[in-house]
Short mmCIF file of C-alpha atoms and ligand atoms in Angstrom, two decimals:
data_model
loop_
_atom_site.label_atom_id
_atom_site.label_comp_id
_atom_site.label_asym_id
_atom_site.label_seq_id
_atom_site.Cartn_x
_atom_site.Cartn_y
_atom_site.Cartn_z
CA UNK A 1 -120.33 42.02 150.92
CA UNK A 2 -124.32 41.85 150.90
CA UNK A 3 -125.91 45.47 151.01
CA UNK A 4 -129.42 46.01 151.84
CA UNK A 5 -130.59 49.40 150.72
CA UNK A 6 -134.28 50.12 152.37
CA UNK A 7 -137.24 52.56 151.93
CA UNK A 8 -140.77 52.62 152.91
CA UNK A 9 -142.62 51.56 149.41
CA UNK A 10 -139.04 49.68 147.69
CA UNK A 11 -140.27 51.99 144.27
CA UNK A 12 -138.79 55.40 144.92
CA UNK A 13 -135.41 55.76 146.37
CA UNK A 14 -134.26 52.12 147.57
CA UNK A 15 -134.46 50.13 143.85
CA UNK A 16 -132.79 53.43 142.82
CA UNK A 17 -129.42 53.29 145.43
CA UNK A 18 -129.46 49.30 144.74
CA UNK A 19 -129.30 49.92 141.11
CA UNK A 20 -126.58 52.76 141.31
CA UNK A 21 -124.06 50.59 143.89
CA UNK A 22 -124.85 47.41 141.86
CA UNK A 23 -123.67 49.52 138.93
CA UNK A 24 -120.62 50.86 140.55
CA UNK A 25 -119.48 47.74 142.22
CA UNK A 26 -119.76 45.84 138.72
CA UNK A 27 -117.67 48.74 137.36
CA UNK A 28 -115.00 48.11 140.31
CA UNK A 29 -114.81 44.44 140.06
CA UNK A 30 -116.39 43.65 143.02
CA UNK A 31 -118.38 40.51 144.04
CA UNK A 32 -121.03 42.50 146.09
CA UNK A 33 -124.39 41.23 146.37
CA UNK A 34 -126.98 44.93 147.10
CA UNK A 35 -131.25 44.30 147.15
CA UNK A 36 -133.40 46.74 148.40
CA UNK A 37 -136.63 46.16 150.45
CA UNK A 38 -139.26 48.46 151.69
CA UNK A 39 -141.03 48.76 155.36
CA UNK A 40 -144.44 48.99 154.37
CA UNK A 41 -146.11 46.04 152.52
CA UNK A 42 -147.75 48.80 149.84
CA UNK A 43 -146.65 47.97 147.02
CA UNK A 44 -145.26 44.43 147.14
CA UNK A 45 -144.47 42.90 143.43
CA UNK A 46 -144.74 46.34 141.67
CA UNK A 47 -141.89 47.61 139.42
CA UNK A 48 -140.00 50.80 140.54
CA UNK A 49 -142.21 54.35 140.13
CA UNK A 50 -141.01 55.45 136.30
CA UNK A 51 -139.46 58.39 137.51
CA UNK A 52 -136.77 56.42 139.20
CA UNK A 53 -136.35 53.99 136.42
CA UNK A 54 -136.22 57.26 134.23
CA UNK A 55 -133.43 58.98 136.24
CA UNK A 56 -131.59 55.70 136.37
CA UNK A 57 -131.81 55.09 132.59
CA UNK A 58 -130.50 58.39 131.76
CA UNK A 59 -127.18 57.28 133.74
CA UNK A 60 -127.22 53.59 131.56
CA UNK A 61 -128.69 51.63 134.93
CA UNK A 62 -131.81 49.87 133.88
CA UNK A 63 -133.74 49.11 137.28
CA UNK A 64 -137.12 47.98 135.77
CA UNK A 65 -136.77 44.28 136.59
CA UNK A 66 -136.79 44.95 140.24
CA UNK A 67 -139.91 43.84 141.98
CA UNK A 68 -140.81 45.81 145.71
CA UNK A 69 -140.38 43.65 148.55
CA UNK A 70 -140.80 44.14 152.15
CA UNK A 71 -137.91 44.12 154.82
CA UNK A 72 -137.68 41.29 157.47
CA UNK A 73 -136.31 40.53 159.98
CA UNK A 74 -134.22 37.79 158.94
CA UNK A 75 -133.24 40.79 156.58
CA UNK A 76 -130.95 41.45 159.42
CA UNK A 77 -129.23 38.37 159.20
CA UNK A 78 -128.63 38.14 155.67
CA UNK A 79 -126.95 41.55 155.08
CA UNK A 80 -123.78 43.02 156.04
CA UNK A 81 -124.99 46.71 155.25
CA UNK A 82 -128.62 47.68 156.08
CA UNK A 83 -129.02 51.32 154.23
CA UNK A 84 -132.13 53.12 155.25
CA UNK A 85 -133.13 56.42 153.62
CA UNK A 86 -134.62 58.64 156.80
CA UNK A 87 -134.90 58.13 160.52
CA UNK A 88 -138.38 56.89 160.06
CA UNK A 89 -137.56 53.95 157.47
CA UNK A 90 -134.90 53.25 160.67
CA UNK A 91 -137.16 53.21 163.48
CA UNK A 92 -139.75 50.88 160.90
CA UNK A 93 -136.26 48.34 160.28
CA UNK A 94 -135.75 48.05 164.30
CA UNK A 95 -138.97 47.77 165.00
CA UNK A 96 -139.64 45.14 161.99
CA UNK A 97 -136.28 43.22 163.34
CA UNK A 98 -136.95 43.23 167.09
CA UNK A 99 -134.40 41.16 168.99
CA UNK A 100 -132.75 40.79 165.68
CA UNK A 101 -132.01 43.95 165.02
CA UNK A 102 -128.51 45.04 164.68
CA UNK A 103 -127.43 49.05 164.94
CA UNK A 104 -124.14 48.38 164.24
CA UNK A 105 -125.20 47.65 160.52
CA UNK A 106 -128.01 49.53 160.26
CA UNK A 107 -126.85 53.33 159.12
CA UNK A 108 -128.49 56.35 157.54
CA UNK A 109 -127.36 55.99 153.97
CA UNK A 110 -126.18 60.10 153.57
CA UNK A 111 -124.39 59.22 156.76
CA UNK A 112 -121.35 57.81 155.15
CA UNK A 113 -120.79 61.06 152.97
CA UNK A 114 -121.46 63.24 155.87
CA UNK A 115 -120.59 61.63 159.04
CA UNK A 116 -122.98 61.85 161.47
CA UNK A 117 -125.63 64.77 159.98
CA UNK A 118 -128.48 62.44 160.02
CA UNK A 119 -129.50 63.85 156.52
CA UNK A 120 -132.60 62.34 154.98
CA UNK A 121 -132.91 61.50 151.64
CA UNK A 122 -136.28 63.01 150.91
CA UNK A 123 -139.06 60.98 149.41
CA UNK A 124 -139.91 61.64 145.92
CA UNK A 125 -143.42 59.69 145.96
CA UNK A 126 -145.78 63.03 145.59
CA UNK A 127 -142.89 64.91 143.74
CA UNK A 128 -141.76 65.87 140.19
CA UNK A 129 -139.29 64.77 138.05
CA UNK A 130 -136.59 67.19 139.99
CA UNK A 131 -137.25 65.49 142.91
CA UNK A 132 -136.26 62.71 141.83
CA UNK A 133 -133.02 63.72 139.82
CA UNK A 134 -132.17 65.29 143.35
CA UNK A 135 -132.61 61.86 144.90
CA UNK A 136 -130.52 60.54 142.41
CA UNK A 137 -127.37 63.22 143.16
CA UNK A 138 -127.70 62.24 146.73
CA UNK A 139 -127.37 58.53 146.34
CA UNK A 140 -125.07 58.84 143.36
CA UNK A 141 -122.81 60.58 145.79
CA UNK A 142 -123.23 58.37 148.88
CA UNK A 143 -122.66 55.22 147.19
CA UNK A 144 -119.32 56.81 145.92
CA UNK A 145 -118.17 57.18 149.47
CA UNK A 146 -119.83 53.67 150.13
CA UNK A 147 -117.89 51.70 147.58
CA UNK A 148 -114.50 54.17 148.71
CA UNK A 149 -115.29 52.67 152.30
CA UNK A 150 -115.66 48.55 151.92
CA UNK A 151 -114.14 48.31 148.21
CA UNK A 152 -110.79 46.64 149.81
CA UNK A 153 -112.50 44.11 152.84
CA UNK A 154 -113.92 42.62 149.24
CA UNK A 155 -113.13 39.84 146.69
CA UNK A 156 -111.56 41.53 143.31
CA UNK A 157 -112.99 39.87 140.52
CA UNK A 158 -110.48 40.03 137.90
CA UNK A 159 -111.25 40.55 133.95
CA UNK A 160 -109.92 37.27 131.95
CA UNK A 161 -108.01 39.27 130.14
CA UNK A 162 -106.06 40.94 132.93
P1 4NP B 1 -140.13 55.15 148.53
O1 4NP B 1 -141.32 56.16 148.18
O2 4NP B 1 -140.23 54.87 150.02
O3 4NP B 1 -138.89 55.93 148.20
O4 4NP B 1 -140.35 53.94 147.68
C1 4NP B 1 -142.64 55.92 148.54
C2 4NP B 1 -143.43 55.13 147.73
C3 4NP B 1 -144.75 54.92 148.06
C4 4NP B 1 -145.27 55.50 149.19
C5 4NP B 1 -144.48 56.28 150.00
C6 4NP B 1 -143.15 56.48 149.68
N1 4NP B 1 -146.64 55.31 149.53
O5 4NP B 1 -147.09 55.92 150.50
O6 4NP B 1 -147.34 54.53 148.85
#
């Protein structure tokens, strides 16, 4: 399973959902690759915004090696699961992939915990440090339902000493 998990700048919210599936699916046993990419070319080769790597840290995920990159459209190709964070990172991915682009795997992230609500995880960029802990409960919660969802179409990667 390869899981793209997108934003506009790739600092805020989308290194923070990559680092909190990659966690969870390394907890599982599962052999999932998840990156995270932004729309906008902003910030290309920066490290995620502190608050994020703060938030994450306080949960044991250390997302400070990830480096912003911007989505493409062979992006679309690549991944299984495109993950966007609001209906305008969305209409930026289909209009990025063009003929490429694929709706059946590109899906509002909060959309797999609540079916078809269209909620928006909110961006944290000119927010405080709440803003960002609430970003974290959101995507804590929808990768839960994301790793519920694909865990068994995946390869278990068994512990030696099992
Ligand atoms: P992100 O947050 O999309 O969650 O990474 C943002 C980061 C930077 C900007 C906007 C949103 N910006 O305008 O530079």
């Amino acid at each position: 399973m390869k899981v793209l998990m997108v934003c506009l700048g790739n600092i805020c919210r989308s290194p923070l959902s990559e680092g909190i599936l990659k966690h969870k699916a390394q907890l599982d046993g599962l052999n999932w690759e998840v990156n995270s990419a932004g729309t906008g070319n902003y910030h290309i080769g920066e490290p995620p915004h502190l608050l994020s790597q703060k938030v994450a840290l306080a949960h044991g995920i250390d997302i400070s090696q990830h480096k912003a990159q911007q989505f493409t459209a062979q992006d679309m190709l690549i991944y299984n699961l495109i993950y966007v964070m609001d209906a305008d990172n969305y209409k930026a991915v289909e209009q990025i992939s063009k003929k490429m682009f694929n709706p059946a795997k590109t899906k509002l992230i909060m959309n797999e915990l609540f079916p078809h609500t269209n909620t928006e995880v909110p961006d944290p960029w000119f927010g405080t440090e709440k803003d960002f802990i609430k970003v974290y409960q959101m995507l804590d919660a929808a990768t839960d339902s994301i790793i519920q969802k694909y865990r068994s179409t995946n390869t278990i990667i068994k512990n030696t000493h099992e």
